[in-house]
Tab-separated table of C-alpha atoms in Angstrom:
chain	number	residue	atom	x	y	z
A	11	MET	CA	70.300	-35.375	-31.253
A	12	ASN	CA	69.251	-38.884	-30.624
A	13	GLY	CA	66.179	-40.937	-31.750
A	14	ALA	CA	64.226	-41.512	-28.315
A	15	PRO	CA	60.682	-39.999	-28.733
A	16	GLU	CA	60.350	-36.821	-27.000
A	17	HIS	CA	57.697	-37.021	-24.006
A	18	ARG	CA	55.027	-34.204	-23.246
A	19	ALA	CA	54.037	-33.288	-20.009
A	20	PRO	CA	50.257	-34.328	-19.258
A	21	ASP	CA	47.763	-31.537	-19.893
A	22	GLU	CA	45.878	-30.660	-16.422
A	23	LYS	CA	43.487	-28.375	-17.917
A	24	ALA	CA	41.963	-31.013	-20.298
A	25	PRO	CA	39.550	-32.927	-17.985
A	26	ALA	CA	38.061	-29.786	-16.796
A	27	ARG	CA	37.594	-28.096	-20.176
A	28	LYS	CA	35.973	-32.061	-21.131
A	29	ASN	CA	33.749	-31.563	-18.170
A	30	ALA	CA	32.460	-27.754	-19.059
A	31	GLY	CA	31.856	-28.989	-22.504
A	32	LEU	CA	29.544	-31.655	-21.141
A	33	ALA	CA	27.625	-29.371	-18.619
A	34	LYS	CA	27.315	-27.173	-21.536
A	35	MET	CA	26.170	-29.352	-23.414
A	36	VAL	CA	23.723	-30.856	-20.566
A	37	PHE	CA	22.032	-27.112	-20.436
A	38	VAL	CA	21.375	-26.286	-24.060
A	39	ALA	CA	19.656	-29.887	-23.837
A	40	ILE	CA	17.622	-29.130	-20.746
A	41	GLY	CA	16.949	-25.595	-23.009
A	42	ALA	CA	15.621	-27.186	-25.980
A	43	PHE	CA	13.593	-29.487	-23.835
A	44	ALA	CA	12.075	-26.594	-21.968
A	45	LEU	CA	11.447	-24.874	-24.771
A	46	THR	CA	9.415	-27.288	-26.724
A	47	PHE	CA	6.942	-27.369	-23.483
A	48	ALA	CA	6.854	-23.538	-23.717
A	49	LEU	CA	5.963	-23.106	-27.312
A	50	VAL	CA	2.674	-24.949	-26.781
A	51	PRO	CA	0.845	-22.694	-24.694
A	52	LEU	CA	2.496	-20.011	-26.259
A	53	TYR	CA	1.554	-21.690	-29.592
A	54	ARG	CA	-2.492	-21.818	-28.346
A	55	ILE	CA	-2.573	-18.220	-26.925
A	56	ALA	CA	-1.259	-17.108	-30.037
A	57	CYS	CA	-4.010	-18.869	-31.890
A	58	GLU	CA	-6.409	-18.446	-29.845
A	59	LYS	CA	-5.801	-14.781	-28.395
A	60	VAL	CA	-4.593	-13.304	-31.730
A	61	PHE	CA	-5.678	-15.003	-35.078
A	62	GLY	CA	-9.398	-15.855	-32.999
A	63	ILE	CA	-9.148	-20.158	-33.666
A	64	ARG	CA	-10.032	-22.259	-30.364
A	65	LEU	CA	-8.129	-25.592	-30.544
A	66	GLU	CA	-9.002	-28.578	-29.058
A	67	ARG	CA	-8.001	-29.153	-25.537
A	68	THR	CA	-5.939	-32.694	-24.514
A	69	ALA	CA	-7.293	-34.953	-21.840
A	70	SER	CA	-4.608	-33.540	-19.302
A	71	GLU	CA	-5.639	-30.193	-20.194
A	72	GLY	CA	-9.393	-31.140	-19.182
A	73	VAL	CA	-8.634	-32.691	-16.127
A	74	GLN	CA	-6.701	-29.515	-15.095
A	75	ASP	CA	-9.626	-27.295	-16.491
A	76	ALA	CA	-12.041	-29.002	-13.890
A	77	ASN	CA	-9.744	-29.277	-11.129
A	78	ALA	CA	-9.353	-25.476	-11.266
A	79	ALA	CA	-12.740	-24.511	-11.978
A	80	PRO	CA	-15.042	-27.034	-10.291
A	81	ALA	CA	-18.453	-27.043	-12.361
A	82	LYS	CA	-21.482	-25.470	-11.161
A	83	ARG	CA	-24.048	-26.871	-9.624
A	84	VAL	CA	-27.525	-27.161	-11.773
A	85	ILE	CA	-30.991	-28.139	-10.526
A	86	THR	CA	-34.398	-28.108	-12.781
A	87	VAL	CA	-37.492	-26.266	-11.903
A	88	GLN	CA	-40.609	-27.240	-13.337
A	89	PHE	CA	-43.444	-24.777	-14.015
A	90	ASP	CA	-47.277	-25.776	-13.556
A	91	GLY	CA	-50.466	-23.734	-13.290
A	92	GLY	CA	-54.518	-24.166	-13.527
A	93	VAL	CA	-57.361	-22.315	-12.754
A	94	ASN	CA	-60.273	-23.070	-10.122
A	95	SER	CA	-63.531	-24.293	-11.863
A	96	LYS	CA	-65.742	-20.841	-11.147
A	97	LEU	CA	-62.540	-18.825	-13.062
A	98	PRO	CA	-63.217	-18.636	-16.547
A	99	TRP	CA	-59.356	-18.200	-17.957
A	100	GLU	CA	-57.353	-20.002	-19.537
A	101	PHE	CA	-53.967	-19.866	-17.568
A	102	SER	CA	-50.851	-22.003	-18.540
A	103	PRO	CA	-46.741	-21.919	-18.227
A	104	ASN	CA	-45.138	-20.710	-21.172
A	105	GLN	CA	-42.452	-22.483	-20.092
A	106	VAL	CA	-42.301	-25.985	-18.695
A	107	THR	CA	-39.191	-27.203	-17.071
A	108	MET	CA	-35.623	-24.700	-16.967
A	109	GLN	CA	-32.283	-25.422	-16.055
A	110	VAL	CA	-30.738	-22.952	-13.232
A	111	VAL	CA	-27.869	-22.655	-10.993
A	112	PRO	CA	-28.416	-21.724	-7.411
A	113	GLY	CA	-28.129	-18.049	-6.878
A	114	GLU	CA	-28.754	-16.752	-9.754
A	115	LEU	CA	-31.812	-14.914	-10.662
A	116	TYR	CA	-33.941	-16.232	-13.382
A	117	GLU	CA	-37.391	-15.089	-15.189
A	118	THR	CA	-40.102	-16.907	-16.259
A	119	THR	CA	-43.614	-16.223	-17.921
A	120	TYR	CA	-47.169	-17.834	-17.639
A	121	HIS	CA	-49.801	-17.178	-20.430
A	122	ALA	CA	-53.495	-16.265	-19.232
A	123	ARG	CA	-56.534	-15.513	-21.283
A	124	ASN	CA	-59.771	-14.230	-19.927
A	125	THR	CA	-62.581	-16.516	-21.846
A	126	SER	CA	-65.380	-14.498	-20.529
A	127	GLN	CA	-67.317	-12.062	-22.322
A	128	ARG	CA	-66.634	-9.486	-18.679
A	129	THR	CA	-63.944	-8.506	-16.787
A	130	VAL	CA	-63.066	-10.992	-14.333
A	131	VAL	CA	-60.701	-10.720	-11.243
A	132	GLY	CA	-58.187	-13.672	-10.386
A	133	SER	CA	-55.709	-13.757	-7.327
A	134	ALA	CA	-52.735	-16.903	-7.524
A	135	VAL	CA	-51.937	-18.995	-5.105
A	136	PRO	CA	-48.309	-20.465	-5.669
A	137	SER	CA	-46.676	-23.647	-4.280
A	138	VAL	CA	-43.347	-25.639	-4.375
A	139	ALA	CA	-42.898	-29.172	-4.231
A	140	PRO	CA	-40.950	-30.713	-2.771
A	141	ALA	CA	-42.106	-28.913	0.800
A	142	ARG	CA	-38.727	-28.788	2.163
A	143	ALA	CA	-37.473	-26.680	-0.673
A	144	SER	CA	-40.049	-23.933	-0.656
A	145	GLY	CA	-37.761	-22.211	2.146
A	146	TYR	CA	-34.616	-22.225	-0.416
A	147	PHE	CA	-37.245	-20.799	-3.257
A	148	SER	CA	-37.478	-17.065	-3.454
A	149	LYS	CA	-39.966	-14.849	-5.796
A	150	THR	CA	-38.550	-11.244	-6.004
A	151	GLU	CA	-41.484	-10.499	-8.519
A	152	CYS	CA	-44.218	-12.184	-8.909
A	153	PHE	CA	-48.321	-11.514	-10.380
A	154	CYS	CA	-49.037	-13.545	-7.662
A	155	PHE	CA	-48.304	-10.452	-5.248
A	156	THR	CA	-51.310	-8.604	-6.224
A	157	ALA	CA	-54.713	-9.308	-7.593
A	158	GLN	CA	-54.929	-9.393	-11.349
A	159	THR	CA	-57.384	-8.267	-13.899
A	160	LEU	CA	-58.429	-9.006	-17.169
A	161	LYS	CA	-61.378	-7.714	-19.175
A	162	ALA	CA	-63.547	-9.436	-21.218
A	163	GLY	CA	-61.258	-11.790	-23.735
A	164	GLU	CA	-57.678	-9.991	-22.821
A	165	VAL	CA	-54.396	-12.102	-23.206
A	166	ARG	CA	-51.486	-11.260	-21.004
A	167	ASP	CA	-48.473	-13.189	-20.305
A	168	MET	CA	-47.692	-12.929	-16.299
A	169	PRO	CA	-43.795	-13.054	-15.749
A	170	VAL	CA	-42.010	-14.243	-12.085
A	171	ARG	CA	-38.553	-13.577	-11.533
A	172	PHE	CA	-37.025	-16.082	-8.814
A	173	ILE	CA	-33.736	-17.444	-7.240
A	174	VAL	CA	-32.614	-20.945	-5.430
A	175	ASP	CA	-30.692	-20.798	-2.712
A	176	PRO	CA	-27.280	-22.213	-2.876
A	177	ASN	CA	-27.688	-23.791	0.237
A	178	LEU	CA	-30.309	-25.906	-1.116
A	179	PRO	CA	-30.027	-29.637	0.299
A	180	ALA	CA	-27.560	-31.662	-1.963
A	181	ASP	CA	-30.350	-34.132	-2.320
A	182	VAL	CA	-32.703	-31.679	-3.922
A	183	LYS	CA	-32.376	-32.301	-7.955
A	184	THR	CA	-35.877	-30.879	-8.971
A	185	ILE	CA	-38.460	-28.150	-7.747
A	186	THR	CA	-41.627	-27.481	-8.727
A	187	LEU	CA	-43.415	-24.273	-8.713
A	188	SER	CA	-47.109	-24.338	-9.337
A	189	TYR	CA	-50.370	-21.743	-9.268
A	190	THR	CA	-53.903	-21.968	-8.712
A	191	PHE	CA	-55.974	-18.925	-9.873
A	192	PHE	CA	-59.223	-18.328	-8.026
A	193	LYS	CA	-62.065	-15.840	-9.163
A	194	ASN	CA	-61.410	-13.006	-6.656
A	195	ASP	CA	-65.754	-12.630	-6.439
A	196	THR	CA	-65.084	-9.624	-4.599
A	197	LEU	CA	-63.283	-7.464	-7.174
A	198	THR	CA	-64.611	-8.824	-9.769
A	199	ALA	CA	-68.117	-7.230	-8.500
A	200	GLN	CA	-66.394	-3.981	-7.726
A	201	ALA	CA	-64.812	-4.139	-11.565
A	202	GLN	CA	-68.105	-4.916	-13.418
A	203	GLY	CA	-70.035	-2.689	-11.203
A	204	THR	CA	-67.586	-0.251	-12.233
A	205	ALA	CA	-67.718	-1.548	-16.012
A	206	SER	CA	-71.545	-1.250	-16.048
A	207	ALA	CA	-71.941	1.898	-14.253
A	208	ALA	CA	-69.550	3.264	-16.972
A	209	PRO	CA	-71.341	6.370	-19.370
A	210	VAL	CA	-71.891	4.914	-22.795
A	211	PRO	CA	-71.286	7.439	-25.096
A	212	MET	CA	-74.123	9.077	-27.241
A	213	SER	CA	-74.078	8.571	-31.366
A	214	ALA	CA	-73.728	11.890	-32.797
A	215	PRO	CA	-77.174	13.007	-34.678
């Protein structure tokens, strides 16, 4: 043996093993990064669905929700009512305004009271403002479809069911539904004549 140092042949597989290890570390880092983002919605789902806890949404999530589901259009419907001077009634809406979504069905009521001592029949005439919105306002049920009879002192709530057409012009933000009640003289005379002609029960001797 001599004192010369022993030389080993270079390991040709060492760079490949090094690259493979580096690639594995990169995949692990990417996987951990993706898992971090995935845990956020999973955590939210677990809280909201399993435990019933609703978490506050971030600004970015709010933007995504707004893009996914556009806000429905909302308009204001105002209610008004009155009576002709010949009709001895009180008449007014129970609700002055309502926020409605076009295309959906809504209901409101009007309050009426006969302030006289006799039966009176009234007929309501509706109007919608602005006038160009009238073609987009549909009443599916209304006390104005028939004459209304109120006995002396009688009080009644009268319903109205309606739908606003989704094709209502975009610049129309408010619709006013108004009613005026008039005395129906012919039907009132008939109702009062019938009432006065009714037999009076005799008292027991």
